XYZ file of C-alpha atoms in Angstrom:
633
model
C 70.019 178.033 124.124
C 71.334 176.538 120.963
C 70.301 179.789 118.774
C 71.549 182.079 121.592
C 74.976 179.894 121.594
C 75.158 180.104 117.510
C 74.181 183.739 117.512
C 76.868 184.802 120.124
C 79.568 182.677 118.295
C 78.494 184.037 115.062
C 78.755 187.817 116.052
C 81.955 186.875 117.861
C 83.609 186.002 114.584
C 82.443 188.868 113.022
C 85.019 190.651 114.937
C 87.598 189.211 113.075
C 86.141 189.475 109.642
C 89.160 191.440 108.320
C 91.700 189.266 109.331
C 93.869 188.492 106.341
C 93.281 185.035 105.038
C 97.048 184.114 104.360
C 97.600 184.891 108.390
C 94.914 182.768 109.318
C 96.881 179.927 107.172
C 99.814 180.707 108.619
C 98.733 180.496 112.149
C 96.564 177.411 111.948
C 99.206 175.796 109.508
C 96.793 172.732 108.778
C 98.214 169.491 107.502
C 97.805 169.459 104.100
C 96.078 166.328 101.845
C 95.055 166.151 98.425
C 92.098 163.981 99.552
C 90.177 167.010 100.859
C 90.408 170.837 101.821
C 92.662 171.621 104.633
C 90.705 173.916 106.572
C 87.216 172.521 106.261
C 85.056 169.930 104.675
C 81.586 170.771 105.192
C 79.821 174.523 104.980
C 76.895 176.100 105.835
C 76.065 179.535 103.839
C 73.333 181.657 105.395
C 72.432 184.643 103.009
C 69.906 186.984 104.875
C 71.482 190.469 103.936
C 68.895 192.746 101.862
C 69.828 192.400 98.134
C 70.283 195.596 96.360
C 68.782 196.729 93.133
C 70.309 198.117 89.969
C 68.188 200.185 87.688
C 69.032 200.847 84.498
C 66.838 203.050 81.990
C 65.222 201.099 79.498
C 66.697 197.949 80.501
C 65.176 194.731 82.660
C 68.049 193.350 84.823
C 68.349 189.542 86.302
C 70.623 188.121 88.161
C 72.593 185.197 86.751
C 74.580 182.640 88.614
C 78.463 182.986 88.428
C 79.914 180.751 85.843
C 77.029 180.610 83.910
C 75.401 177.954 86.183
C 78.561 175.297 85.842
C 79.920 175.224 89.181
C 82.334 172.553 90.799
C 82.093 171.780 94.284
C 84.854 173.687 96.528
C 83.838 171.560 99.615
C 82.971 168.180 100.135
C 79.379 169.401 101.125
C 78.161 172.684 101.063
C 74.349 173.778 102.292
C 73.553 177.315 100.988
C 70.519 178.785 102.503
C 68.517 182.176 101.928
C 65.419 184.007 102.588
C 62.962 183.882 100.122
C 59.779 185.956 100.582
C 58.135 184.294 103.510
C 60.060 180.943 103.237
C 63.723 179.889 103.770
C 65.045 177.993 100.370
C 68.525 176.648 99.068
C 70.496 173.798 97.701
C 73.094 171.247 98.622
C 76.356 171.340 96.575
C 78.441 168.079 97.037
C 81.675 166.124 95.679
C 80.043 163.372 93.621
C 83.133 161.083 94.563
C 82.186 161.040 97.951
C 78.134 161.104 97.814
C 75.320 159.843 95.964
C 72.292 161.576 95.056
C 70.153 159.599 97.175
C 72.518 160.023 99.966
C 71.935 164.128 99.646
C 68.099 163.424 99.331
C 68.087 161.743 102.584
C 70.311 164.146 104.301
C 67.671 167.210 102.869
C 64.732 165.026 104.525
C 66.653 164.606 107.816
C 67.787 168.171 107.896
C 64.101 169.398 107.180
C 62.681 166.828 109.912
C 65.403 168.106 112.473
C 64.114 171.638 111.908
C 60.702 170.785 111.924
C 61.002 169.319 115.594
C 63.022 172.404 116.642
C 60.034 174.601 115.611
C 57.499 172.270 117.452
C 59.344 172.224 121.010
C 61.944 175.120 121.562
C 62.492 173.434 125.041
C 63.618 169.928 123.925
C 66.970 168.760 124.392
C 68.681 168.949 121.115
C 70.478 165.553 121.683
C 67.412 163.747 121.458
C 65.703 165.497 118.462
C 64.725 163.253 115.843
C 66.143 163.362 112.457
C 64.774 160.548 110.947
C 61.529 161.363 108.294
C 58.834 159.141 108.286
C 59.559 157.035 105.199
C 63.090 156.316 106.332
C 61.891 155.130 109.657
C 59.617 152.747 107.718
C 62.581 151.634 105.747
C 64.551 150.797 108.884
C 61.518 148.704 110.083
C 61.306 146.886 106.584
C 64.962 146.177 107.298
C 63.976 144.271 110.580
C 60.893 142.359 108.912
C 62.358 139.050 110.027
C 59.479 137.262 111.652
C 59.323 133.581 110.243
C 57.712 130.412 111.567
C 60.131 128.026 113.544
C 59.828 125.187 116.167
C 59.548 127.672 118.764
C 57.665 125.310 121.237
C 60.015 122.366 120.985
C 63.325 121.715 122.634
C 66.668 120.543 121.192
C 66.363 117.018 122.138
C 62.693 116.932 121.149
C 63.745 117.603 117.412
C 66.573 115.318 117.251
C 63.932 112.526 118.711
C 61.834 113.452 115.841
C 64.590 112.781 113.524
C 65.208 109.635 115.195
C 61.909 108.264 114.593
C 61.468 109.529 110.995
C 64.948 108.019 109.852
C 66.381 105.944 112.722
C 68.924 104.046 110.502
C 70.290 107.287 108.668
C 73.905 108.541 109.784
C 73.857 110.723 112.373
C 77.576 111.064 113.175
C 80.829 110.162 111.614
C 83.902 109.842 113.605
C 87.120 108.577 112.389
C 86.178 104.584 111.509
C 83.147 105.237 113.764
C 79.501 105.667 112.242
C 76.261 105.910 114.615
C 72.806 105.977 113.000
C 69.952 108.261 114.687
C 68.744 105.150 116.648
C 72.025 104.150 117.992
C 73.089 107.817 118.981
C 69.512 108.346 120.325
C 69.780 104.948 122.561
C 73.120 105.858 123.811
C 72.216 109.399 125.168
C 68.926 108.087 126.428
C 71.184 105.929 128.965
C 73.237 108.728 129.926
C 70.628 111.043 130.315
C 68.431 108.509 132.637
C 71.730 108.353 134.939
C 72.254 111.905 135.082
C 68.542 112.395 135.789
C 69.328 110.033 138.849
C 72.162 112.243 140.026
C 69.630 114.829 140.611
C 70.512 116.916 137.272
C 66.999 118.648 135.908
C 65.638 121.939 134.144
C 68.295 124.810 134.495
C 70.887 122.774 136.497
C 74.481 122.559 134.812
C 76.400 119.772 133.846
C 80.051 120.497 132.973
C 81.771 118.651 130.085
C 85.475 118.311 129.619
C 86.033 116.245 126.595
C 87.652 116.643 123.065
C 85.827 116.705 119.676
C 84.550 112.910 119.916
C 81.893 110.617 119.810
C 81.680 110.991 123.488
C 81.419 114.763 123.276
C 78.160 114.477 121.184
C 76.518 111.812 123.265
C 77.113 113.980 126.646
C 75.975 117.055 125.041
C 72.503 115.427 123.863
C 72.200 113.244 127.033
C 72.711 116.693 129.065
C 69.858 118.397 127.297
C 67.491 115.275 127.480
C 67.932 114.920 131.268
C 66.763 118.745 131.025
C 69.965 120.277 131.990
C 72.340 123.041 130.382
C 75.700 121.833 129.314
C 78.953 123.715 129.967
C 81.997 122.824 127.709
C 85.221 123.215 129.179
C 88.486 122.903 127.194
C 90.910 120.340 128.557
C 93.486 122.710 126.913
C 92.657 125.250 129.266
C 94.946 125.999 132.490
C 93.664 124.192 135.601
C 93.166 127.850 137.426
C 90.875 128.839 134.820
C 88.785 125.395 134.561
C 88.688 125.822 138.555
C 87.072 129.199 138.440
C 84.387 127.951 135.899
C 83.385 124.854 137.681
C 83.000 127.004 140.959
C 81.341 129.660 139.165
C 78.913 127.571 137.328
C 78.264 124.876 140.259
C 77.310 121.955 137.887
C 75.783 118.848 139.371
C 78.140 116.466 137.644
C 81.438 116.607 135.583
C 81.593 114.669 132.892
C 85.252 113.603 131.437
C 87.343 110.669 130.395
C 90.662 109.307 131.717
C 92.856 111.132 129.199
C 91.479 114.693 130.115
C 91.918 113.898 134.013
C 95.445 115.798 134.172
C 93.831 118.837 132.823
C 91.312 118.950 135.623
C 91.797 120.696 138.459
C 92.835 118.790 141.431
C 90.163 119.516 143.967
C 86.912 120.340 141.753
C 84.471 119.716 144.498
C 82.291 118.165 141.767
C 81.027 114.577 141.440
C 82.955 113.242 138.650
C 81.524 110.576 136.189
C 84.091 108.970 133.557
C 82.905 108.172 130.320
C 85.319 105.491 129.390
C 85.375 103.906 132.759
C 85.246 99.893 132.050
C 81.367 98.764 132.467
C 80.063 102.057 133.624
C 76.651 102.016 135.312
C 75.310 104.239 133.072
C 75.262 101.616 130.177
C 72.615 99.564 132.113
C 69.810 102.320 132.168
C 66.951 102.419 130.020
C 67.284 102.947 126.550
C 63.807 105.010 125.743
C 63.518 108.782 125.666
C 63.467 110.277 129.278
C 60.489 112.517 129.987
C 61.357 115.506 132.184
C 58.228 117.302 133.552
C 58.247 120.846 133.205
C 60.974 121.315 130.563
C 60.382 123.888 127.926
C 62.362 125.848 125.368
C 63.106 128.809 127.830
C 65.165 126.836 129.832
C 69.100 126.889 129.258
C 70.816 124.848 126.613
C 74.229 125.657 127.581
C 76.632 128.098 129.376
C 79.806 129.042 127.604
C 82.420 131.095 128.975
C 83.861 134.347 127.246
C 86.659 136.497 128.054
C 85.588 139.351 130.626
C 86.899 142.770 130.869
C 87.203 142.617 134.601
C 89.764 139.836 134.359
C 87.722 136.666 134.628
C 85.695 135.080 132.397
C 81.980 135.323 132.088
C 79.440 132.599 131.686
C 76.774 133.507 128.756
C 73.543 131.499 129.499
C 71.515 130.780 126.054
C 68.355 128.991 125.657
C 66.883 126.043 124.040
C 64.890 128.493 121.766
C 67.831 130.425 120.897
C 69.590 127.449 119.433
C 66.206 125.867 117.635
C 65.890 129.384 115.807
C 69.432 129.221 114.896
C 69.367 126.154 112.784
C 65.748 125.772 111.881
C 64.158 127.953 109.298
C 66.889 130.600 109.817
C 66.641 132.555 106.718
C 70.246 132.019 105.759
C 71.005 128.337 105.061
C 68.888 125.344 104.293
C 69.974 122.590 106.298
C 68.178 119.245 105.525
C 69.156 115.460 105.544
C 71.835 116.016 102.807
C 73.662 117.908 104.954
C 77.078 116.902 106.318
C 78.417 119.222 108.580
C 81.848 119.399 109.883
C 82.068 119.537 113.955
C 85.980 121.306 113.789
C 85.367 124.223 116.193
C 86.674 124.027 119.930
C 83.321 122.941 121.846
C 83.972 125.483 124.038
C 82.983 128.381 121.443
C 79.715 129.097 120.384
C 80.629 128.216 116.861
C 80.186 124.592 117.689
C 76.607 125.364 118.407
C 75.919 125.677 114.825
C 78.088 122.466 113.523
C 76.594 120.203 116.086
C 72.485 121.106 115.831
C 72.212 121.920 112.324
C 72.840 118.530 111.194
C 71.321 116.834 114.041
C 67.891 118.675 114.316
C 67.258 118.356 110.417
C 68.156 114.726 109.906
C 71.890 115.446 108.148
C 75.132 113.823 109.424
C 77.557 115.396 111.794
C 81.399 114.740 110.824
C 83.440 115.063 113.674
C 87.098 116.146 112.979
C 89.398 115.593 115.806
C 91.954 118.032 116.995
C 95.235 116.697 115.724
C 93.605 116.256 111.786
C 92.508 119.831 112.535
C 95.808 121.320 113.266
C 97.367 119.622 109.931
C 96.066 121.560 106.666
C 96.516 118.430 104.618
C 95.191 115.937 106.677
C 92.186 118.312 107.505
C 91.637 118.794 103.923
C 91.659 115.017 103.131
C 89.217 114.622 105.977
C 86.657 116.933 104.442
C 87.048 115.212 101.047
C 86.790 111.696 102.093
C 83.585 112.154 104.368
C 82.034 114.340 101.648
C 81.354 117.123 104.023
C 79.279 119.679 102.377
C 79.217 122.359 104.930
C 82.058 123.924 106.859
C 82.358 126.854 109.422
C 85.962 128.365 109.644
C 87.103 131.501 111.510
C 88.764 134.312 109.490
C 92.059 133.627 110.713
C 91.896 129.954 110.040
C 90.283 130.626 106.586
C 92.812 132.663 105.807
C 95.662 130.377 106.405
C 94.174 127.347 105.425
C 91.857 128.154 102.145
C 94.822 127.369 99.472
C 95.160 123.863 101.079
C 91.612 123.178 101.004
C 90.769 124.100 97.468
C 89.384 120.701 96.728
C 87.213 120.209 99.803
C 85.865 123.839 99.253
C 84.764 123.286 95.812
C 82.495 120.462 97.049
C 80.770 122.460 99.798
C 77.120 123.859 99.853
C 78.032 126.229 102.389
C 81.064 127.799 103.653
C 80.655 129.981 106.464
C 83.449 132.395 107.519
C 83.368 134.640 110.735
C 84.365 135.494 113.838
C 86.502 138.757 112.566
C 86.634 141.137 109.650
C 86.685 139.244 106.462
C 89.793 139.542 104.276
C 88.952 140.786 101.077
C 92.061 139.025 99.010
C 91.262 135.693 100.603
C 87.766 135.803 99.577
C 88.505 136.844 96.363
C 91.093 133.933 95.635
C 88.305 131.490 96.797
C 85.612 133.051 94.617
C 87.932 132.751 91.652
C 89.583 129.438 92.093
C 87.219 127.125 94.035
C 83.845 128.845 94.829
C 81.362 126.956 97.055
C 77.623 127.131 96.266
C 77.093 129.754 99.057
C 79.960 131.885 100.696
C 78.746 133.467 103.793
C 80.335 136.000 106.018
C 78.669 135.330 109.609
C 78.388 137.812 112.282
C 77.271 137.493 115.911
C 78.250 137.519 119.646
C 77.679 134.698 121.707
C 74.952 136.408 123.444
C 72.775 136.115 120.663
C 73.411 132.380 119.932
C 76.387 132.265 117.284
C 74.974 134.224 114.386
C 72.635 137.568 114.413
C 73.415 138.548 110.800
C 74.809 136.925 107.503
C 75.748 137.991 103.974
C 75.936 135.933 100.912
C 79.271 136.764 98.872
C 78.512 136.317 95.276
C 81.391 138.533 93.696
C 83.799 141.399 94.718
C 84.172 145.034 93.105
C 87.401 145.691 91.883
C 87.883 148.525 94.434
C 86.022 147.018 97.295
C 87.597 146.689 100.349
C 85.156 145.408 103.168
C 82.659 142.777 103.054
C 79.588 143.765 104.682
C 78.222 141.747 107.527
C 74.758 141.292 105.776
C 70.963 141.480 107.152
C 69.552 140.143 110.409
C 68.845 136.359 110.337
C 65.133 134.928 110.778
C 63.554 136.181 113.882
C 66.402 138.631 114.723
C 66.189 142.492 114.846
C 69.239 144.776 114.671
C 69.240 148.255 115.794
C 72.002 150.967 115.206
C 71.501 153.475 117.652
C 73.267 156.556 118.908
C 74.725 157.268 122.338
C 71.131 158.574 123.448
C 69.372 155.358 122.114
C 67.877 157.107 118.827
C 68.124 155.459 115.529
C 70.969 156.131 113.206
C 70.116 157.452 109.718
C 71.211 155.135 106.887
C 74.812 155.475 106.559
C 75.609 156.883 109.807
C 77.549 154.770 112.524
C 76.219 153.758 115.880
C 76.508 151.004 118.370
C 74.751 147.630 116.915
C 71.990 146.371 119.445
C 70.179 142.767 118.701
C 67.072 141.736 119.753
C 64.999 138.628 119.135
C 64.289 134.794 119.884
C 68.285 134.375 119.890
C 68.877 136.688 122.643
C 70.774 134.862 125.974
C 69.109 134.953 129.179
C 72.137 136.796 130.040
C 75.489 136.153 132.144
C 75.683 133.813 134.884
C 75.914 134.980 138.718
C 76.444 138.569 136.969
C 73.226 140.516 137.473
C 75.040 143.974 137.263
C 76.889 143.070 134.098
C 73.423 141.472 132.508
C 71.719 144.638 133.441
C 74.326 146.866 131.709
C 74.132 144.800 128.690
C 70.842 143.514 128.189
C 68.824 146.676 128.072
C 65.047 147.126 127.655
C 64.114 147.194 123.775
C 62.091 150.287 123.178
C 61.119 149.048 119.463
C 59.330 145.495 120.679
C 56.986 144.343 122.768
C 56.810 145.482 126.374
C 59.421 143.424 128.625
C 61.483 142.680 125.439
C 65.157 143.197 125.889
C 68.284 143.571 123.267
C 71.816 143.178 123.651
C 74.024 146.323 123.657
C 77.145 144.529 121.485
C 79.668 147.422 121.606
C 80.131 146.683 117.935
C 79.783 149.991 115.621
C 78.144 149.557 112.410
C 75.771 151.415 109.840
C 72.991 150.769 107.487
C 73.654 150.687 103.953
C 70.493 151.894 101.667
C 69.661 148.330 100.519
C 69.434 146.808 104.143
C 72.623 145.580 104.399
C 75.173 146.294 107.609
C 78.672 147.254 107.654
C 80.579 146.563 110.565
C 83.241 149.453 111.606
C 84.923 148.137 114.894
C 84.468 148.316 118.364
C 83.599 151.222 120.689
C 85.516 149.496 123.672
C 88.826 147.226 124.402
C 87.309 143.916 123.018
C 89.200 142.410 120.215
C 89.372 139.374 117.905
C 92.627 137.140 117.671
C 92.008 134.286 115.077
C 88.272 134.175 115.782
C 88.911 134.481 119.478
C 87.020 136.895 121.475
C 89.428 138.634 124.120
C 88.817 141.253 126.589
C 92.186 143.054 127.008
C 91.372 143.887 130.299
C 91.185 140.251 131.439
C 95.152 139.747 130.319
C 96.173 143.265 131.816
C 94.492 142.158 135.051
C 96.524 138.631 134.861
C 99.633 140.487 134.081
C 99.313 142.843 137.032
C 98.790 139.871 139.181
C 102.302 138.987 138.577
C 105.053 139.773 141.068
C 107.001 142.554 140.261
C 104.612 144.136 137.559
C 103.163 147.720 138.743
C 101.209 148.621 135.341
C 100.340 146.822 132.004
C 98.727 147.832 128.581
C 97.957 145.264 126.160
C 97.204 145.923 122.475
C 96.073 144.184 119.092
C 98.765 145.164 116.576
C 98.339 144.277 113.121
C 101.667 143.012 111.645
C 100.869 142.497 107.846
C 98.299 139.656 107.620
C 98.637 138.507 110.866
C 97.144 140.111 114.424
C 98.994 139.329 117.550
C 98.597 140.449 120.990
C 101.590 142.917 122.497
C 101.812 143.658 126.120
C 103.959 146.647 127.321
C 104.447 146.458 131.576
C 106.134 148.968 134.189
C 107.965 147.168 136.886
C 107.333 148.009 140.673
C 109.710 149.869 142.910
C 109.877 146.230 144.891
C 110.543 144.408 141.768
C 111.285 140.782 141.605
C 114.285 139.634 140.108
C 114.864 140.854 136.772
C 114.698 137.299 135.269
C 111.167 137.121 136.750
C 110.248 139.943 133.967
C 111.657 138.254 130.978
C 109.010 137.461 128.157
C 109.451 133.926 128.758
C 109.208 133.775 132.602
C 106.050 136.133 131.958
C 104.315 133.726 129.653
C 104.991 130.900 131.899
C 102.983 132.932 134.835
C 100.423 133.744 132.248
C 99.657 130.186 130.982
C 98.729 129.092 134.678
C 95.708 131.508 134.368
C 94.969 132.172 130.740
C 94.562 129.853 127.536
C 96.993 129.956 125.057
C 95.192 131.765 122.479
C 95.285 134.955 125.310
C 98.773 134.871 125.872
C 100.695 138.162 124.350
C 103.318 137.737 121.487
C 105.588 140.140 122.502
C 106.542 142.437 125.530
């Protein structure tokens, strides 16, 4: 069918071969650019006309290439083919400014592979024909050779208990003036865990935790895991309506909080409440030994974290214990040990906190808890990092761009500075490398559905004209596939959707089986029964095995490191009285990216005052967190 279509098109074009070129240009009037040819960039030349012979008496004639063999490319890429005896021969001509020799060699091998597949089966669907020759297939497999031994049969709390037995007096946690040893933190968490078990908490049940960053937060997380349950972190700054939805959706056995968060909680949560700061609480009378939970395995849930949802409501991502252990033990990108002092500075309701909390506590290091007031003040934050001798720091791109000048002294003392959550800003990275380089500066990439990180890239230096930083290679026990629309692996350098498989894969979305089936699909490159996550991110492999991030194939955006589905904001806007239609965009204004909403009022609109930016923001603030509120309308 393809050959017939091409033949018909080519023959039809021959009917217009005498059209003057000047008339064609006048009719098309293509936009002019000094960067490329205005009409076309790629040409295929097929020469199959019989060659005439010129015979002169007493002379032997040989054809010589025009220009004596020295040519310059007229187009970006030109493949010229001709018949030669019983075979087809030809050559590529390409612009050296755009293509490397190795890339053209790969293109040639891919083209031959495609032609062989065409010849072998003329009834095959063209869109599913292979492009990758065997050597390139082997190269892509090598990019995913990430298997490494890790504690796959141990749960999070068991690894922490190991550290408590090995180094009971070592400092596990620092918060303001408080220091807790591993033994003390373990005992306190054990008491709360025994109490939770008595309340009916067990494997795959859920415990909601509405607390700010604090000692109580860490105790609550650890106790929940020791009781066998999964924790559901809730941000006290969220609107009550959003918190109410999350509590109803995750149906926790108990909600842990403290009195200064009481006003943030919905009036009728319908969940038993345990105030951790109550005077003389019962749980402090519980046993201090490690609880035993029969049947608990690393396949059980560790936590449920809610992310923005395109259908207008947040969705809960279910992450297993094994995924967290894989992230922080023998991960291939950072060596955490007893000397690691890791800042807990992220919002507990976001998965950046997963690395911050468990990397030190499962490797014998120290967790340095940074309160919100300190975090919001650049100078206080910098002083706290220096004072506590923090040597591991994770920052979102937006926060890094804003804070890095003030954190120079703190950054210089770091073993690891991890920046992620969005596309890295090259000038900001260059400034740090030039003025206060940490020992290791990492670009961290990964969606919540794959347990914080799926790939990392260590930035050692930047080239003078470099405009992007790769997201790197898959971390240990993680596989990444770049696939086209038909699920075929994309060749090196070709953009496709990024799919992630491996031990860090989440179980799916809580109470959303259809969405789980849509995003967590069978992995044809793994063992039977394996799944991979369709990220919606566009990327491509480089020849050296690193990945370039190229954007999204949907309406999800990142603002200051927060993952936002624009559809959720649009749905909230259209629920406001007087709003008929709305569109929300992420707009880049200089160095800052912000949300901008456009709306159309209904025919039976409410009063004009209700559609002012201030009034609409006030209405949205009852449903959406502050980071999802558009900046302008």
